[in-house]
Amino acid sequence: IERAAIKDSRNAAEWDDMANRLPQGLETPTYDVIVRRPKYEIRTYDAFTVCTVPMKRTIRANDVNRSKTDAKISNPQLSGASSFGALAGYLFGKNSGDMPMAMTTPVLTTNAGTAEEEEPDSAAEDEEEDDGATSNTGKEMSFVLPSTYWTEDGAERAPQPLDGSNVRLQRDEGGDRAVIMF
């Protein structure tokens, strides 16, 4: 029993330390922790609204239209960077209302593809397409919108994404999620 108590105490300390790294004032949908482990938690979230972009989003070098829809990012070569830039651009005001919104947590990534859609060796790596573009297969990245838009009609009331951004708005009904902090 003592070993289990010590282990639980260490796990709690690690999560407390990670939670303290979050900037103050970021909204997060309501959740309950179901399981807490040293490297992850399983949480059950209430419903919320997200802006989502496929991580297989086509990127072409020197694409001048991206500056109209995406936020500038410091490490564009990182996996998921173009998705992050598109979502950040939407939240920071590159949307139909030219309306900046507050950042929230968490950032969600999902594997939206199916086994039939993915090639075994390419699911987690960038592929080179014939036109010089790169893409990630079957994954999506989402940012949670501010709580003003967590209602049933939140996706319709939120500023709409700009054409060409590949960003779409949708309601997430919540549910169980595995969560890691980094």
PDB file of C-alpha atoms in Angstrom:
ATOM      1  CA  ILE A   1       0.000   0.000   0.000  1.00  0.00           C
ATOM      2  CA  GLU A   2       2.861   2.371   0.815  1.00  0.00           C
ATOM      3  CA  ARG A   3       4.476   1.830  -2.619  1.00  0.00           C
ATOM      4  CA  ALA A   4       1.176   2.503  -4.364  1.00  0.00           C
ATOM      5  CA  ALA A   5       0.715   5.711  -2.337  1.00  0.00           C
ATOM      6  CA  ILE A   6       4.243   6.887  -3.216  1.00  0.00           C
ATOM      7  CA  LYS A   7       3.657   6.118  -6.902  1.00  0.00           C
ATOM      8  CA  ASP A   8       0.321   7.974  -6.896  1.00  0.00           C
ATOM      9  CA  SER A   9       1.993  10.916  -5.163  1.00  0.00           C
ATOM     10  CA  ARG A  10       4.708  11.076  -7.891  1.00  0.00           C
ATOM     11  CA  ASN A  11       2.113  10.863 -10.661  1.00  0.00           C
ATOM     12  CA  ALA A  12       0.084  13.670  -9.115  1.00  0.00           C
ATOM     13  CA  ALA A  13       3.218  15.817  -8.726  1.00  0.00           C
ATOM     14  CA  GLU A  14       4.158  15.320 -12.399  1.00  0.00           C
ATOM     15  CA  TRP A  15       0.678  16.309 -13.606  1.00  0.00           C
ATOM     16  CA  ASP A  16       0.549  19.269 -11.205  1.00  0.00           C
ATOM     17  CA  ASP A  17       3.914  20.454 -12.582  1.00  0.00           C
ATOM     18  CA  MET A  18       2.691  20.103 -16.177  1.00  0.00           C
ATOM     19  CA  ALA A  19      -0.631  21.808 -15.404  1.00  0.00           C
ATOM     20  CA  ASN A  20       1.288  24.745 -13.902  1.00  0.00           C
ATOM     21  CA  ARG A  21       2.994  25.264 -17.280  1.00  0.00           C
ATOM     22  CA  LEU A  22      -0.308  26.231 -18.910  1.00  0.00           C
ATOM     23  CA  PRO A  23      -0.634  29.984 -19.432  1.00  0.00           C
ATOM     24  CA  GLN A  24      -3.238  31.572 -17.171  1.00  0.00           C
ATOM     25  CA  GLY A  25      -6.647  32.344 -18.635  1.00  0.00           C
ATOM     26  CA  LEU A  26      -6.810  29.697 -21.360  1.00  0.00           C
ATOM     27  CA  GLU A  27     -10.281  28.205 -21.604  1.00  0.00           C
ATOM     28  CA  THR A  28     -10.645  24.444 -21.560  1.00  0.00           C
ATOM     29  CA  PRO A  29     -13.862  22.471 -22.015  1.00  0.00           C
ATOM     30  CA  THR A  30     -15.145  20.868 -18.811  1.00  0.00           C
ATOM     31  CA  TYR A  31     -13.806  17.374 -18.227  1.00  0.00           C
ATOM     32  CA  ASP A  32     -13.478  14.632 -15.614  1.00  0.00           C
ATOM     33  CA  VAL A  33     -10.250  12.667 -15.208  1.00  0.00           C
ATOM     34  CA  ILE A  34     -10.999   8.944 -15.509  1.00  0.00           C
ATOM     35  CA  VAL A  35      -7.416   7.608 -15.373  1.00  0.00           C
ATOM     36  CA  ARG A  36      -4.169   9.395 -14.489  1.00  0.00           C
ATOM     37  CA  ARG A  37      -0.796   7.898 -15.387  1.00  0.00           C
ATOM     38  CA  PRO A  38       2.692   9.458 -15.394  1.00  0.00           C
ATOM     39  CA  LYS A  39       2.645  10.208 -19.131  1.00  0.00           C
ATOM     40  CA  TYR A  40      -1.062  10.607 -19.918  1.00  0.00           C
ATOM     41  CA  GLU A  41      -4.609  11.020 -18.652  1.00  0.00           C
ATOM     42  CA  ILE A  42      -7.903   9.636 -19.890  1.00  0.00           C
ATOM     43  CA  ARG A  43     -10.528  12.369 -19.676  1.00  0.00           C
ATOM     44  CA  THR A  44     -14.235  12.558 -20.433  1.00  0.00           C
ATOM     45  CA  TYR A  45     -15.036  15.949 -21.985  1.00  0.00           C
ATOM     46  CA  ASP A  46     -18.339  17.802 -22.265  1.00  0.00           C
ATOM     47  CA  ALA A  47     -19.339  19.015 -25.756  1.00  0.00           C
ATOM     48  CA  PHE A  48     -17.520  21.938 -27.423  1.00  0.00           C
ATOM     49  CA  THR A  49     -16.897  23.408 -30.888  1.00  0.00           C
ATOM     50  CA  VAL A  50     -13.644  23.157 -32.845  1.00  0.00           C
ATOM     51  CA  CYS A  51     -11.970  24.476 -35.943  1.00  0.00           C
ATOM     52  CA  THR A  52     -10.356  21.568 -37.788  1.00  0.00           C
ATOM     53  CA  VAL A  53      -7.970  21.123 -40.681  1.00  0.00           C
ATOM     54  CA  PRO A  54      -6.670  17.949 -42.308  1.00  0.00           C
ATOM     55  CA  MET A  55      -3.001  17.318 -41.631  1.00  0.00           C
ATOM     56  CA  LYS A  56      -2.813  15.942 -45.159  1.00  0.00           C
ATOM     57  CA  ARG A  57      -3.356  19.522 -46.277  1.00  0.00           C
ATOM     58  CA  THR A  58      -1.419  20.182 -49.456  1.00  0.00           C
ATOM     59  CA  ILE A  59       1.477  22.589 -49.047  1.00  0.00           C
ATOM     60  CA  ARG A  60       3.307  24.048 -51.983  1.00  0.00           C
ATOM     61  CA  ALA A  61       6.542  25.957 -51.609  1.00  0.00           C
ATOM     62  CA  ASN A  62       6.100  29.722 -52.065  1.00  0.00           C
ATOM     63  CA  ASP A  63       2.283  29.514 -51.913  1.00  0.00           C
ATOM     64  CA  VAL A  64       1.361  33.215 -51.738  1.00  0.00           C
ATOM     65  CA  ASN A  65      -2.268  32.430 -50.823  1.00  0.00           C
ATOM     66  CA  ARG A  66      -1.190  30.828 -47.526  1.00  0.00           C
ATOM     67  CA  SER A  67      -0.229  34.252 -46.151  1.00  0.00           C
ATOM     68  CA  LYS A  68      -3.895  35.280 -46.520  1.00  0.00           C
ATOM     69  CA  THR A  69      -5.184  32.374 -44.400  1.00  0.00           C
ATOM     70  CA  ASP A  70      -2.340  31.068 -42.209  1.00  0.00           C
ATOM     71  CA  ALA A  71      -0.458  32.490 -39.252  1.00  0.00           C
ATOM     72  CA  LYS A  72       3.303  32.655 -39.685  1.00  0.00           C
ATOM     73  CA  ILE A  73       5.009  29.827 -37.790  1.00  0.00           C
ATOM     74  CA  SER A  74       8.591  29.660 -36.605  1.00  0.00           C
ATOM     75  CA  ASN A  75       9.370  26.037 -37.610  1.00  0.00           C
ATOM     76  CA  PRO A  76       7.419  25.307 -40.812  1.00  0.00           C
ATOM     77  CA  GLN A  77       9.380  22.107 -41.429  1.00  0.00           C
ATOM     78  CA  LEU A  78       7.889  20.361 -38.355  1.00  0.00           C
ATOM     79  CA  SER A  79       5.178  17.759 -38.858  1.00  0.00           C
ATOM     80  CA  GLY A  80       1.769  19.410 -38.444  1.00  0.00           C
ATOM     81  CA  ALA A  81       3.180  22.929 -38.750  1.00  0.00           C
ATOM     82  CA  SER A  82       1.027  23.911 -41.732  1.00  0.00           C
ATOM     83  CA  SER A  83      -2.078  22.637 -39.945  1.00  0.00           C
ATOM     84  CA  PHE A  84      -1.166  24.615 -36.842  1.00  0.00           C
ATOM     85  CA  GLY A  85      -0.556  27.718 -38.977  1.00  0.00           C
ATOM     86  CA  ALA A  86      -3.953  27.431 -40.685  1.00  0.00           C
ATOM     87  CA  LEU A  87      -5.785  27.005 -37.368  1.00  0.00           C
ATOM     88  CA  ALA A  88      -3.817  29.781 -35.653  1.00  0.00           C
ATOM     89  CA  GLY A  89      -4.513  32.054 -38.625  1.00  0.00           C
ATOM     90  CA  TYR A  90      -8.250  31.398 -38.247  1.00  0.00           C
ATOM     91  CA  LEU A  91      -8.204  32.060 -34.478  1.00  0.00           C
ATOM     92  CA  PHE A  92      -5.999  35.139 -34.756  1.00  0.00           C
ATOM     93  CA  GLY A  93      -8.440  36.847 -37.128  1.00  0.00           C
ATOM     94  CA  LYS A  94      -7.894  35.479 -40.613  1.00  0.00           C
ATOM     95  CA  ASN A  95     -11.594  34.603 -40.826  1.00  0.00           C
ATOM     96  CA  SER A  96     -14.776  36.028 -42.390  1.00  0.00           C
ATOM     97  CA  GLY A  97     -15.257  38.514 -39.549  1.00  0.00           C
ATOM     98  CA  ASP A  98     -11.603  39.587 -39.267  1.00  0.00           C
ATOM     99  CA  MET A  99     -12.234  38.708 -35.621  1.00  0.00           C
ATOM    100  CA  PRO A 100      -9.380  37.518 -33.402  1.00  0.00           C
ATOM    101  CA  MET A 101     -10.325  34.959 -30.752  1.00  0.00           C
ATOM    102  CA  ALA A 102      -8.537  33.779 -27.633  1.00  0.00           C
ATOM    103  CA  MET A 103      -6.388  30.651 -27.648  1.00  0.00           C
ATOM    104  CA  THR A 104      -7.805  27.677 -25.761  1.00  0.00           C
ATOM    105  CA  THR A 105      -6.731  24.186 -24.775  1.00  0.00           C
ATOM    106  CA  PRO A 106      -6.383  21.416 -25.686  1.00  0.00           C
ATOM    107  CA  VAL A 107      -5.055  21.077 -29.227  1.00  0.00           C
ATOM    108  CA  LEU A 108      -6.549  17.874 -30.611  1.00  0.00           C
ATOM    109  CA  THR A 109      -5.031  15.536 -33.164  1.00  0.00           C
ATOM    110  CA  THR A 110      -6.948  12.587 -34.500  1.00  0.00           C
ATOM    111  CA  ASN A 111      -6.308   9.818 -36.957  1.00  0.00           C
ATOM    112  CA  ALA A 112      -9.366  10.386 -39.130  1.00  0.00           C
ATOM    113  CA  GLY A 113      -8.330   7.901 -41.820  1.00  0.00           C
ATOM    114  CA  THR A 114      -9.091   4.240 -42.057  1.00  0.00           C
ATOM    115  CA  ALA A 115      -6.735   1.358 -42.693  1.00  0.00           C
ATOM    116  CA  GLU A 116      -7.867   1.280 -46.323  1.00  0.00           C
ATOM    117  CA  GLU A 117      -6.945   4.932 -46.843  1.00  0.00           C
ATOM    118  CA  GLU A 118      -3.448   4.733 -45.404  1.00  0.00           C
ATOM    119  CA  GLU A 119      -0.314   3.113 -46.670  1.00  0.00           C
ATOM    120  CA  PRO A 120       1.399   1.284 -43.777  1.00  0.00           C
ATOM    121  CA  ASP A 121       4.712   3.120 -44.019  1.00  0.00           C
ATOM    122  CA  SER A 122       3.319   6.597 -44.619  1.00  0.00           C
ATOM    123  CA  ALA A 123       0.721   7.107 -41.887  1.00  0.00           C
ATOM    124  CA  ALA A 124       3.023   9.137 -39.628  1.00  0.00           C
ATOM    125  CA  GLU A 125       5.439  10.541 -42.196  1.00  0.00           C
ATOM    126  CA  ASP A 126       5.212  13.173 -44.884  1.00  0.00           C
ATOM    127  CA  GLU A 127       4.792  11.958 -48.439  1.00  0.00           C
ATOM    128  CA  GLU A 128       6.198  13.716 -51.489  1.00  0.00           C
ATOM    129  CA  GLU A 129       3.542  14.229 -54.157  1.00  0.00           C
ATOM    130  CA  ASP A 130       4.194  14.572 -57.882  1.00  0.00           C
ATOM    131  CA  ASP A 131       3.720  18.368 -57.805  1.00  0.00           C
ATOM    132  CA  GLY A 132       6.290  18.898 -55.037  1.00  0.00           C
ATOM    133  CA  ALA A 133       3.688  19.265 -52.296  1.00  0.00           C
ATOM    134  CA  THR A 134       3.851  17.405 -49.001  1.00  0.00           C
ATOM    135  CA  SER A 135       1.011  15.873 -47.038  1.00  0.00           C
ATOM    136  CA  ASN A 136       0.221  13.783 -43.966  1.00  0.00           C
ATOM    137  CA  THR A 137      -2.187  10.907 -44.507  1.00  0.00           C
ATOM    138  CA  GLY A 138      -5.419  10.494 -42.545  1.00  0.00           C
ATOM    139  CA  LYS A 139      -4.824  12.888 -39.646  1.00  0.00           C
ATOM    140  CA  GLU A 140      -6.588  16.024 -38.481  1.00  0.00           C
ATOM    141  CA  MET A 141      -5.671  18.802 -36.068  1.00  0.00           C
ATOM    142  CA  SER A 142      -8.269  20.838 -34.176  1.00  0.00           C
ATOM    143  CA  PHE A 143      -8.294  23.875 -31.920  1.00  0.00           C
ATOM    144  CA  VAL A 144     -11.125  24.307 -29.432  1.00  0.00           C
ATOM    145  CA  LEU A 145     -13.056  27.530 -30.051  1.00  0.00           C
ATOM    146  CA  PRO A 146     -13.751  29.917 -27.139  1.00  0.00           C
ATOM    147  CA  SER A 147     -16.675  28.956 -24.864  1.00  0.00           C
ATOM    148  CA  THR A 148     -18.940  31.536 -26.544  1.00  0.00           C
ATOM    149  CA  TYR A 149     -19.239  28.952 -29.342  1.00  0.00           C
ATOM    150  CA  TRP A 150     -19.711  25.754 -27.294  1.00  0.00           C
ATOM    151  CA  THR A 151     -23.487  25.811 -27.764  1.00  0.00           C
ATOM    152  CA  GLU A 152     -25.340  23.586 -30.244  1.00  0.00           C
ATOM    153  CA  ASP A 153     -25.266  26.354 -32.888  1.00  0.00           C
ATOM    154  CA  GLY A 154     -21.710  27.512 -32.096  1.00  0.00           C
ATOM    155  CA  ALA A 155     -20.212  26.421 -35.419  1.00  0.00           C
ATOM    156  CA  GLU A 156     -22.836  28.441 -37.312  1.00  0.00           C
ATOM    157  CA  ARG A 157     -22.399  31.557 -35.119  1.00  0.00           C
ATOM    158  CA  ALA A 158     -18.592  31.596 -35.189  1.00  0.00           C
ATOM    159  CA  PRO A 159     -16.768  33.624 -37.862  1.00  0.00           C
ATOM    160  CA  GLN A 160     -16.502  31.402 -40.910  1.00  0.00           C
ATOM    161  CA  PRO A 161     -13.106  30.262 -42.241  1.00  0.00           C
ATOM    162  CA  LEU A 162     -11.709  31.959 -45.328  1.00  0.00           C
ATOM    163  CA  ASP A 163     -11.910  30.157 -48.657  1.00  0.00           C
ATOM    164  CA  GLY A 164      -8.735  28.224 -49.347  1.00  0.00           C
ATOM    165  CA  SER A 165      -7.791  27.766 -45.686  1.00  0.00           C
ATOM    166  CA  ASN A 166      -9.128  24.177 -45.526  1.00  0.00           C
ATOM    167  CA  VAL A 167     -10.402  25.029 -42.024  1.00  0.00           C
ATOM    168  CA  ARG A 168     -13.863  23.767 -41.137  1.00  0.00           C
ATOM    169  CA  LEU A 169     -15.966  24.319 -38.021  1.00  0.00           C
ATOM    170  CA  GLN A 170     -17.754  21.482 -36.269  1.00  0.00           C
ATOM    171  CA  ARG A 171     -19.323  20.514 -32.990  1.00  0.00           C
ATOM    172  CA  ASP A 172     -17.467  17.922 -30.936  1.00  0.00           C
ATOM    173  CA  GLU A 173     -19.896  16.012 -28.746  1.00  0.00           C
ATOM    174  CA  GLY A 174     -17.144  15.368 -26.208  1.00  0.00           C
ATOM    175  CA  GLY A 175     -16.401  11.944 -24.816  1.00  0.00           C
ATOM    176  CA  ASP A 176     -13.276  10.082 -23.769  1.00  0.00           C
ATOM    177  CA  ARG A 177      -9.869  11.367 -24.869  1.00  0.00           C
ATOM    178  CA  ALA A 178      -6.303  10.319 -24.136  1.00  0.00           C
ATOM    179  CA  VAL A 179      -4.360  13.445 -23.153  1.00  0.00           C
ATOM    180  CA  ILE A 180      -0.613  14.056 -23.074  1.00  0.00           C
ATOM    181  CA  MET A 181       1.094  17.275 -22.062  1.00  0.00           C
ATOM    182  CA  PHE A 182       4.158  18.533 -23.858  1.00  0.00           C
TER     183      PHE A 182
END
